[in-house]
GROMACS .gro file of C-alpha atoms in nm:
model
  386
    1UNK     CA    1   4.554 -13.888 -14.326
    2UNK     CA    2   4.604 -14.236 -14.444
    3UNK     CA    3   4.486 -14.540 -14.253
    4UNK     CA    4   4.817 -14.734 -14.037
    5UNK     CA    5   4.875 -15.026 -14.130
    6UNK     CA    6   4.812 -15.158 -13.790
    7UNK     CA    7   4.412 -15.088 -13.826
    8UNK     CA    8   4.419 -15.269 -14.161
    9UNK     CA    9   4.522 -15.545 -13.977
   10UNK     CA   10   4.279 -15.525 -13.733
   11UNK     CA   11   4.009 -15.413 -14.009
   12UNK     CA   12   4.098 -15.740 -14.166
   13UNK     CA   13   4.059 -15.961 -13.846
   14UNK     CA   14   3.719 -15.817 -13.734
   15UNK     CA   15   3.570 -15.842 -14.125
   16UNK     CA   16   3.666 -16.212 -14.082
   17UNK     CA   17   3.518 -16.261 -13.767
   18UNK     CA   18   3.219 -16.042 -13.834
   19UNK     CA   19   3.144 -16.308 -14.171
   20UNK     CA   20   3.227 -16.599 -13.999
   21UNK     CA   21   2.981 -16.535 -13.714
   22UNK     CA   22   2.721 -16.421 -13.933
   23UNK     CA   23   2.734 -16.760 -14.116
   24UNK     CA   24   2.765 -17.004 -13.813
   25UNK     CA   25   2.474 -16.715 -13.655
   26UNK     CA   26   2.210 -16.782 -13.940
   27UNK     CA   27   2.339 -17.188 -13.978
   28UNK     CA   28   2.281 -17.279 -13.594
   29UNK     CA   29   1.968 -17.015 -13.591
   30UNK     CA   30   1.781 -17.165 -13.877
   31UNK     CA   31   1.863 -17.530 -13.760
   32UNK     CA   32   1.780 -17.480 -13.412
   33UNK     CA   33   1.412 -17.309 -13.505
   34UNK     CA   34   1.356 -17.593 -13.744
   35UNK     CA   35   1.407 -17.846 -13.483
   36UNK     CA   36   1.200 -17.664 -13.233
   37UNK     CA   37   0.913 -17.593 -13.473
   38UNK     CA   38   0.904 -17.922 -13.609
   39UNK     CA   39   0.963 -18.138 -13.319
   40UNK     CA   40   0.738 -18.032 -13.083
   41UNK     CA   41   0.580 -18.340 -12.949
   42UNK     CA   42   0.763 -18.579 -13.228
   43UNK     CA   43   0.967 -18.892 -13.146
   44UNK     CA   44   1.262 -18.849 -12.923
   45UNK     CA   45   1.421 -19.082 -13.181
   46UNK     CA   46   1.384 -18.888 -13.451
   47UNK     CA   47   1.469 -18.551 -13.283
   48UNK     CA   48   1.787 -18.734 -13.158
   49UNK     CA   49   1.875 -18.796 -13.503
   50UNK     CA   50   1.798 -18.445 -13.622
   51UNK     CA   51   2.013 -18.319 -13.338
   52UNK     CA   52   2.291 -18.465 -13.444
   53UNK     CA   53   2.264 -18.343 -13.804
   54UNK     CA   54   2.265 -18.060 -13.660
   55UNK     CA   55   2.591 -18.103 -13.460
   56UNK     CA   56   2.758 -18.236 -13.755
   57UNK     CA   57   2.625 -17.966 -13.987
   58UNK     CA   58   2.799 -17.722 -13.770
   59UNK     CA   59   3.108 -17.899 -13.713
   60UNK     CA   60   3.128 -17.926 -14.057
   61UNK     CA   61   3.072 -17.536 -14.116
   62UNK     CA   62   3.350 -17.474 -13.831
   63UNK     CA   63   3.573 -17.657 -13.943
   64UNK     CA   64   3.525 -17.562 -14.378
   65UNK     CA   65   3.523 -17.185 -14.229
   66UNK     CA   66   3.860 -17.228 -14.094
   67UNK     CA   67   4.013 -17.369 -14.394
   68UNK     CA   68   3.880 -17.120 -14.619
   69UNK     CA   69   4.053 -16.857 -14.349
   70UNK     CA   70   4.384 -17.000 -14.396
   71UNK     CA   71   4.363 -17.121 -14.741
   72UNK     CA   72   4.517 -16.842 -15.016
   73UNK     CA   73   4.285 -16.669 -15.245
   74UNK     CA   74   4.487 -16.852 -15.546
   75UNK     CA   75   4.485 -17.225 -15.393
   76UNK     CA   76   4.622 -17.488 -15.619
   77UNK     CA   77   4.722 -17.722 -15.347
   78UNK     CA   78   4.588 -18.069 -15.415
   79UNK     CA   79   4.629 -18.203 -15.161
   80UNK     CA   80   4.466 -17.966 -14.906
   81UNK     CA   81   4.173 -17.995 -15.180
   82UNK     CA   82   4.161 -18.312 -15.102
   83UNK     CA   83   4.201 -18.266 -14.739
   84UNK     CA   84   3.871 -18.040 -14.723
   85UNK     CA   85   3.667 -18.308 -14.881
   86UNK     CA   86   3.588 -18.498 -14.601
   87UNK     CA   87   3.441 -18.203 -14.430
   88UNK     CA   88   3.207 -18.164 -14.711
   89UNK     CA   89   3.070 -18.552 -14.714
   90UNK     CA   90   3.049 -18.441 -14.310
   91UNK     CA   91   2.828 -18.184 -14.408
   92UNK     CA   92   2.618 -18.326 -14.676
   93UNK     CA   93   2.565 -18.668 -14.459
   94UNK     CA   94   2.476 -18.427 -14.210
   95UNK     CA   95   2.225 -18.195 -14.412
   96UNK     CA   96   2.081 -18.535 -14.504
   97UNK     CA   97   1.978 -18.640 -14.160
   98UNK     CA   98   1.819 -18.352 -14.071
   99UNK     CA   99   1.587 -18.351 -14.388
  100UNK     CA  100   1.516 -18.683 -14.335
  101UNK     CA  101   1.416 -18.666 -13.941
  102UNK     CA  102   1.199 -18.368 -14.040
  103UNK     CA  103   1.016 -18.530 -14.317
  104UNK     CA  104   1.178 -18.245 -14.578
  105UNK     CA  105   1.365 -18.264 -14.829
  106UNK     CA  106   1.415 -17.864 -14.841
  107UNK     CA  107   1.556 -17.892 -14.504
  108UNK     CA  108   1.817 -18.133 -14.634
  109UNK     CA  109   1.884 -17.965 -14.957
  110UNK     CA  110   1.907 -17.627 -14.818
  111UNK     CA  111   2.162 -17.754 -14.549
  112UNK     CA  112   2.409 -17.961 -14.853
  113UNK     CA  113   2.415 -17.686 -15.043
  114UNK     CA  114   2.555 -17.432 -14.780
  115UNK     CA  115   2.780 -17.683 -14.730
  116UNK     CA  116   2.916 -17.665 -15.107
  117UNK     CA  117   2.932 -17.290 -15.033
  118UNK     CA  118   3.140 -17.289 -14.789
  119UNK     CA  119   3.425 -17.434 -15.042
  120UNK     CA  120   3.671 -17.234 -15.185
  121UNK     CA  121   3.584 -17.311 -15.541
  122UNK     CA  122   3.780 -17.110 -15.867
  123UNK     CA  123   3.700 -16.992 -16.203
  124UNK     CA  124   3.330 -16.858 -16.111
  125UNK     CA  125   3.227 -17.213 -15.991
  126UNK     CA  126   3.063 -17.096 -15.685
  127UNK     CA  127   2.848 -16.823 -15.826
  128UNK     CA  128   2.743 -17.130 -16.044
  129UNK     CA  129   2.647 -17.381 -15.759
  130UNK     CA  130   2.448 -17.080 -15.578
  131UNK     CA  131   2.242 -17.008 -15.848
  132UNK     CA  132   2.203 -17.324 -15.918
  133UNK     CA  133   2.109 -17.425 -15.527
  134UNK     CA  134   1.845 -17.153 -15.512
  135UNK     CA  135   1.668 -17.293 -15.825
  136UNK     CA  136   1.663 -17.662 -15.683
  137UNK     CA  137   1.523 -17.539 -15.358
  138UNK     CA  138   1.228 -17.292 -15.516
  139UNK     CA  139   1.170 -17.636 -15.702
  140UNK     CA  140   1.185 -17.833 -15.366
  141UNK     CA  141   1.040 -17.568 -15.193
  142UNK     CA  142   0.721 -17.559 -15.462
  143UNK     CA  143   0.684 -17.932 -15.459
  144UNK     CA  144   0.676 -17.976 -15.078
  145UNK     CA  145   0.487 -17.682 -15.002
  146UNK     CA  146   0.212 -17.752 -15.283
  147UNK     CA  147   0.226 -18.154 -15.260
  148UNK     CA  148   0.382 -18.296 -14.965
  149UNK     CA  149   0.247 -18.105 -14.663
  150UNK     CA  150   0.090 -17.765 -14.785
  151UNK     CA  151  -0.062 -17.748 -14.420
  152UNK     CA  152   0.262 -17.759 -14.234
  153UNK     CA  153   0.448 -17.497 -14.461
  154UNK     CA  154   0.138 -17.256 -14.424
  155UNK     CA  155   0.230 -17.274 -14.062
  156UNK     CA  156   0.591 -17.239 -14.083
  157UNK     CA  157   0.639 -17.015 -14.414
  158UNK     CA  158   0.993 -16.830 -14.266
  159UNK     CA  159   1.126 -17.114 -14.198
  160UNK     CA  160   1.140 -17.284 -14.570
  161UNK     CA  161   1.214 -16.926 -14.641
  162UNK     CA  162   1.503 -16.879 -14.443
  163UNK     CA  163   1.655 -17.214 -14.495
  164UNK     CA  164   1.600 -17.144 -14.861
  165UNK     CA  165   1.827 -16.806 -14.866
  166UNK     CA  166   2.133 -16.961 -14.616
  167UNK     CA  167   2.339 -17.090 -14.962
  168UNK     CA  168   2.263 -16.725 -15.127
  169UNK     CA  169   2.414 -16.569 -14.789
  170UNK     CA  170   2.685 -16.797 -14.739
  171UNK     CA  171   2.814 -16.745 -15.112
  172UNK     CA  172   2.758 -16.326 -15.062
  173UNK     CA  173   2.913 -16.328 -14.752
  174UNK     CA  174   3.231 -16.521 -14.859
  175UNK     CA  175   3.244 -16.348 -15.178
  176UNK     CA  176   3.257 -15.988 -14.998
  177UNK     CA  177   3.542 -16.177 -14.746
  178UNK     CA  178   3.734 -16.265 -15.051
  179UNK     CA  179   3.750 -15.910 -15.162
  180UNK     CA  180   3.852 -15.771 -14.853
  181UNK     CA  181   4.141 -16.020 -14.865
  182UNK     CA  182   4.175 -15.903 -15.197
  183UNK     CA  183   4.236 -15.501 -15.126
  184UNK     CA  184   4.471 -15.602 -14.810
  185UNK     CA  185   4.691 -15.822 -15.044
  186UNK     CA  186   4.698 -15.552 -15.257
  187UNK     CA  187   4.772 -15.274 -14.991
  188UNK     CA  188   5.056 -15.483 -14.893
  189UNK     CA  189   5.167 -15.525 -15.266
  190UNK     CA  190   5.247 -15.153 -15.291
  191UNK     CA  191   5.360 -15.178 -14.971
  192UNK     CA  192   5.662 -15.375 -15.072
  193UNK     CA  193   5.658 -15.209 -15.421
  194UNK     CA  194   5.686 -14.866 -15.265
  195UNK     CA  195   6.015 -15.012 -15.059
  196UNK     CA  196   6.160 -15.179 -15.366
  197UNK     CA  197   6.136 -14.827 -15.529
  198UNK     CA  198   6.284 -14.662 -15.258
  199UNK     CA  199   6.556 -14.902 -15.350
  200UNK     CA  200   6.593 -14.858 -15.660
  201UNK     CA  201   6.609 -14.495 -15.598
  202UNK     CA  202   6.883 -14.533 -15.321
  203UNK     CA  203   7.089 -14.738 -15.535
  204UNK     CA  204   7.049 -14.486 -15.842
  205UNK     CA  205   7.125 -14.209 -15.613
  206UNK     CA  206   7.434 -14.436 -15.465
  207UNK     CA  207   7.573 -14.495 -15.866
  208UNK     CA  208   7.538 -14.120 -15.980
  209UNK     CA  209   7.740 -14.025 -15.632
  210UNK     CA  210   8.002 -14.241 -15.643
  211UNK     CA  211   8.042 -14.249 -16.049
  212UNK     CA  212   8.096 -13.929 -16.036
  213UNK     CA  213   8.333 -13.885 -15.740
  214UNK     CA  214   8.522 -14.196 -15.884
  215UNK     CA  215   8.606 -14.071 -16.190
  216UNK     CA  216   8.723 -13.743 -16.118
  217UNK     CA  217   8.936 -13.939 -15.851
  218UNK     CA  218   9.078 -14.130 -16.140
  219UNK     CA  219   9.168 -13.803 -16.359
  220UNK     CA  220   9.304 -13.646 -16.063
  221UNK     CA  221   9.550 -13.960 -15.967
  222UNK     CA  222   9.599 -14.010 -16.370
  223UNK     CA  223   9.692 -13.652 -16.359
  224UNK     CA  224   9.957 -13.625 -16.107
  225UNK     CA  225  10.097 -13.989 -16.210
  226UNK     CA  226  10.181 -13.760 -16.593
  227UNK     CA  227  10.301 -13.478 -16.391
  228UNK     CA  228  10.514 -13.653 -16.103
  229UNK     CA  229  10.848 -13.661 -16.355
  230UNK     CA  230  10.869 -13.310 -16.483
  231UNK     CA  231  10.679 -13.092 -16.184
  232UNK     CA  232  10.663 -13.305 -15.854
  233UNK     CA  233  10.496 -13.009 -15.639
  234UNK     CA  234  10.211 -12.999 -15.885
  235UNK     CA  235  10.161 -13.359 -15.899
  236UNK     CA  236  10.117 -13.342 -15.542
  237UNK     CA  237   9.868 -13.086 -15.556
  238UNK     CA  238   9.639 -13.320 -15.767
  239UNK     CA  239   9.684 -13.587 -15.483
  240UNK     CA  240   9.560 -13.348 -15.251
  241UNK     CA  241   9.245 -13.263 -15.472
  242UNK     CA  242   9.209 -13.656 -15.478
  243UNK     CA  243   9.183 -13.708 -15.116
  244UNK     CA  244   8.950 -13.410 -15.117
  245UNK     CA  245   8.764 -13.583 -15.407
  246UNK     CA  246   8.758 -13.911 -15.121
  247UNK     CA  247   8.664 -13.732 -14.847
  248UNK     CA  248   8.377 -13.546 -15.030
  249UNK     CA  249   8.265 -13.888 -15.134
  250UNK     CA  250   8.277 -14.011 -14.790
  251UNK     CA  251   8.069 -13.722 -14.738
  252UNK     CA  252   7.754 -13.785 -14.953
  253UNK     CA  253   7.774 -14.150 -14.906
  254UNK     CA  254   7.699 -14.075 -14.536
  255UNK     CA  255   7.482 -13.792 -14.600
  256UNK     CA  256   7.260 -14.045 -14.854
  257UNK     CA  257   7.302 -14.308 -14.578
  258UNK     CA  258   7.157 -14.094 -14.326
  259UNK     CA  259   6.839 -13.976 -14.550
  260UNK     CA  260   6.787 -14.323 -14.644
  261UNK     CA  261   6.778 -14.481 -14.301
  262UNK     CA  262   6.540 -14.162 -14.207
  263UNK     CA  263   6.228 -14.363 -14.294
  264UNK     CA  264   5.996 -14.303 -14.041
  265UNK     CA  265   5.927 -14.505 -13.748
  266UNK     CA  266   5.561 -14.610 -13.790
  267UNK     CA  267   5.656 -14.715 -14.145
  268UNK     CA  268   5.978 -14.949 -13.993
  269UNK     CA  269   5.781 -15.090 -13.806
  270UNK     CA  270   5.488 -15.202 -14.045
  271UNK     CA  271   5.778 -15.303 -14.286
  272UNK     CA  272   5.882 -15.527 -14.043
  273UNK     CA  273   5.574 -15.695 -13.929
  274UNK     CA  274   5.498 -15.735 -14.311
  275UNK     CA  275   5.824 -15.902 -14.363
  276UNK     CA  276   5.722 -16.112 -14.059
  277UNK     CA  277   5.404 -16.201 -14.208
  278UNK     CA  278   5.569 -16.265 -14.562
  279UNK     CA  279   5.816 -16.557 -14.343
  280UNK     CA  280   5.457 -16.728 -14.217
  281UNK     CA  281   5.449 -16.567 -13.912
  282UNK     CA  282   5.089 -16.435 -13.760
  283UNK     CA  283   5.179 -16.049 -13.629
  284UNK     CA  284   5.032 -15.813 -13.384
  285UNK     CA  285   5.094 -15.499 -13.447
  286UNK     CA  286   5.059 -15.200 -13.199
  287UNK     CA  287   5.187 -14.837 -13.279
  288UNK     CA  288   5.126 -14.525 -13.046
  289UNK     CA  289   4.951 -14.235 -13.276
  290UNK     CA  290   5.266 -14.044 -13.207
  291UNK     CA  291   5.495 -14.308 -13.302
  292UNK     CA  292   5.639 -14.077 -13.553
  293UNK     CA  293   5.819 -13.852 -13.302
  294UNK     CA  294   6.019 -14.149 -13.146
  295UNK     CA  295   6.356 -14.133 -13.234
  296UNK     CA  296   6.371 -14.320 -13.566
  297UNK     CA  297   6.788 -14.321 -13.574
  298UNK     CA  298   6.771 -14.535 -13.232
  299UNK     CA  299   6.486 -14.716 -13.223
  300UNK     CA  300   6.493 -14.787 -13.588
  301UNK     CA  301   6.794 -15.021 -13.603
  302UNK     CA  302   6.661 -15.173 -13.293
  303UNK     CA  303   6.357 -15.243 -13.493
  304UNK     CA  304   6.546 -15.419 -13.776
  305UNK     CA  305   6.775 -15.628 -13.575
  306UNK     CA  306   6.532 -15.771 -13.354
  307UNK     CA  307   6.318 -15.831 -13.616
  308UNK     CA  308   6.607 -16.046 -13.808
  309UNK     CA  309   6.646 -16.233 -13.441
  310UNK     CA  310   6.291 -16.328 -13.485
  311UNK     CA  311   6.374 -16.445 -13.810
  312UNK     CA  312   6.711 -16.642 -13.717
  313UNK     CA  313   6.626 -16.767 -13.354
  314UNK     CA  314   6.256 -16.799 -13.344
  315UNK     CA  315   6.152 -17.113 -13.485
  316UNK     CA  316   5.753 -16.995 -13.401
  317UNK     CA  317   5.427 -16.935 -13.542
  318UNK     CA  318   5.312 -16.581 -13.416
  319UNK     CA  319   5.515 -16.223 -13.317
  320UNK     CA  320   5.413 -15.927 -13.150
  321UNK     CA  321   5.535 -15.576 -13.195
  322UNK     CA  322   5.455 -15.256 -13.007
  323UNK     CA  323   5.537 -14.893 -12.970
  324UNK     CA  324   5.405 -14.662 -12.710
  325UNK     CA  325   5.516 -14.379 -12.461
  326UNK     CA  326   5.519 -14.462 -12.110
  327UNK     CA  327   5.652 -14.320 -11.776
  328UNK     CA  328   5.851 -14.023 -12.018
  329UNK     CA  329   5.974 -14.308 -12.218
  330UNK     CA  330   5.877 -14.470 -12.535
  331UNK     CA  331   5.837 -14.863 -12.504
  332UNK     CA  332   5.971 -15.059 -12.825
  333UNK     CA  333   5.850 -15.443 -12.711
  334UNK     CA  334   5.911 -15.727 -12.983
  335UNK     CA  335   5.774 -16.047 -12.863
  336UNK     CA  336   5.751 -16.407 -13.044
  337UNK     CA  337   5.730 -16.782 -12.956
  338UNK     CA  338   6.077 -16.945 -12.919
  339UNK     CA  339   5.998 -17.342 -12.976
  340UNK     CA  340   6.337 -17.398 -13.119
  341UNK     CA  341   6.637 -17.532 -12.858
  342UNK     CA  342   6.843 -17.235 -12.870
  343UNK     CA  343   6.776 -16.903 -12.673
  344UNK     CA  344   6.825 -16.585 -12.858
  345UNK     CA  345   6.893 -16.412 -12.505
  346UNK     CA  346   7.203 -16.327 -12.444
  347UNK     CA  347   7.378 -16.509 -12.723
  348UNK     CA  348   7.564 -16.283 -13.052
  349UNK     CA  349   7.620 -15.930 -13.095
  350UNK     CA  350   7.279 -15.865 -13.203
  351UNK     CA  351   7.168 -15.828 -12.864
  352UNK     CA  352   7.501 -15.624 -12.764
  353UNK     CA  353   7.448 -15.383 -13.038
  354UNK     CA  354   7.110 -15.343 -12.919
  355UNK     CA  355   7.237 -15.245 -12.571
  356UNK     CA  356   7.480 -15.041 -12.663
  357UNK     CA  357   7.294 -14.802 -12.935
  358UNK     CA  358   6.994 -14.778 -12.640
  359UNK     CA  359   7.244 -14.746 -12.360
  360UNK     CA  360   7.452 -14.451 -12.584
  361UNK     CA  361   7.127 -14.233 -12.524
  362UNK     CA  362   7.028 -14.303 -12.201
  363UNK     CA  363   6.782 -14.600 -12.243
  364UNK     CA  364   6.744 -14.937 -12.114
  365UNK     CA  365   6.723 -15.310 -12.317
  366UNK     CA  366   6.577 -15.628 -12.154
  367UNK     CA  367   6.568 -15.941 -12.303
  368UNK     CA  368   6.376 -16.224 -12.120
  369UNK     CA  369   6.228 -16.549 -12.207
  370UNK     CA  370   5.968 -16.723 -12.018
  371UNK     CA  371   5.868 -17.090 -12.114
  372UNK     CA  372   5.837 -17.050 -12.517
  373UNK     CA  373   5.779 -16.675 -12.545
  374UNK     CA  374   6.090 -16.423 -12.602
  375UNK     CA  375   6.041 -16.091 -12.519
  376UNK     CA  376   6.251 -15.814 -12.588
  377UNK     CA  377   6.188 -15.456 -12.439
  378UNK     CA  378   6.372 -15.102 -12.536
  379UNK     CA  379   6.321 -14.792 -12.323
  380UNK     CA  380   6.458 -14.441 -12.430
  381UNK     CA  381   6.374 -14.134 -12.312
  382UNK     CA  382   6.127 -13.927 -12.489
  383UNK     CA  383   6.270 -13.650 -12.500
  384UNK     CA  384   6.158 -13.292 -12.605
  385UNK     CA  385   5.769 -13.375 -12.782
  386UNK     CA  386   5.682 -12.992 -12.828
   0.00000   0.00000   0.00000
């Protein structure tokens, strides 16, 4: 069974959180045991300087980490290039202070060149600057350990050794993000490939129908139009077979109507919070197990129209869908943040529609909005589940 698109979502989320903690974990950890190791019974002036290299440092890691969240994988904005820079010189000021309260230029070094990690560099460049980093710190590393104060890095060897791996795990770390990104970006590629074939299909299915039906509607009429002068009861025969041709038509348009809107309700739904997603939108998306024995022909143009409200009337950032059986019922709630002036509630035939294809089968619609959140919420019975 294949994996719902809602727990590739959430996959997604908790790989980003799960690197992002593991960074900031290691980057506070190894600052925070350098300090204490080192500073026992120093200066308070110097420790208050080294303390706030370390706030810095970390602000700066924050705040890069959340830019390379947002940031796409093929960035060529300038100008939020040039917006991350000052974040960097943050950090690297920052890395500097440290080494320079502790006495180390490892400490420092280490520290700036995290820092350049955490950048979304192109074209290889990072792999670059991380190989490069780890051979200027074994240098660094040598040099103090052998010259500078062999004594103090006998007694602290994990330290150096730590601090001397946190651009190596930074890089890693990021690198494995970026691929993640990389396999949901293409999950939701074939996502919207495997709709635009289904399409293509439809419409290929639509032109063979109606070619068909159309041009033996056109012989027909051509047919009786010949015969209407000479044999008027046979002429009217062929209009007959004509409006039969129509009403078969009618027919297998409906018939290819109804197979085409049968998609099934789990997939609606993840087709809408994609196209959500695609408009800018951050989307939550919640779907019972058993989602696909709702009743897709009245919950799935629910689905579709409330997702083009969101679209029209919503004006937000983030939107919320969810699916789920409750009471004998199954719950369809679309949720989003309203900032713009105009309510969606009650305004339209959207929202009529809605009511009346819900109310046609026994189910209920509410629409409420409460400060800058809309919430819409669609009850029908659930029916026979066996």
């Amino acid at each position: 069974m294949s994996t719902p698109p809602a727990a590739y979502a959430r996959d997604v989320r908790v790989t980003w959180w799960y690197t992002a903690s593991s960074i900031l974990f290691l980057h506070v950890f190894a600052a925070l045991i350098w300090t204490l190791a080192v500073f026992v019974g120093g200066t308070p002036a110097a420790l208050a300087v080294n303390l706030l290299g370390v706030a810095g440092s970390t602000a700066s890691a924050v705040l890069l980490l959340v830019r390379y969240r947002r940031e796409p994988l093929d960035d060529a904005d300038d100008a939020g290039r040039r917006r991350r820079w000052p974040l960097v010189v943050l950090g690297i000021v920052a890395a500097v202070a440290m080494g320079v309260s502790a006495g180390s230029v490892l400490l420092g070094v280490g520290f700036a060149a995290q820092t350049l990690c955490l950048v979304r560099w192109h074209g290889g460049v990072r792999l670059r600057l991380a190989v490069l980093s780890i051979a200027v710190i074994v240098v660094v590393w040598f040099v103090e350990a052998t010259r500078v104060n062999p004594e103090g890095y006998i007694a602290v060897f994990s330290l150096p050794f730590f601090v001397a791996l946190l651009p190596a795990l930074t890089a890693t770390s990021l690198w494995w993000w970026d691929i993640v990104r990389e396999l949901d970006r293409a999950r939701r590629a074939e996502g919207r490939l495997a709709a635009a074939q289904e399409r293509l299909r439809l419409a290929g299915d639509l032109h063979d129908l109606q070619g068909h039906h159309l041009q033996v509607i056109a012989l027909q009429l051509e047919l009786a139009e010949k015969m209407m002068p000479r044999d008027p009861d046979a002429a009217i025969e062929q209009v007959r077979a004509a409006r039969a041709s129509v009403d078969d038509a009618r027919r297998g348009t409906r018939d290819l109507a109804a197979r085409f809107r049968g998609v099934p309700l789990p997939d609606e739904l993840a087709n809408a919070a994609d196209l959500l997603r695609a408009a800018g939108l951050t989307v939550d998306l919640l779907v019972d197990t058993a989602a696909d024995r709702a009743p897709a022909d009245v919950l799935g143009p629910v689905v579709r129209e409330s997702t083009t409200n969101v679209l029209k009337h919503g004006g937000g950032v983030s939107a919320s869908l969810s699916l789920a059986r409750h009471e004998g019922a199954w719950v369809l709630v679309v949720e989003n943040d309203a900032r713009g002036a105009a309510s969606p509630v009650g305004d339209g035939a959207g929202l009529s529609g809605i009511a009346d294809r819900v109310g046609a089968v026994g189910g209920t619609m509410d629409a409420t909005r409460l400060d800058d959140r809309f919430r819409l919420t669609v009850r029908v019975p659930e029916g026979d589940l066996a």
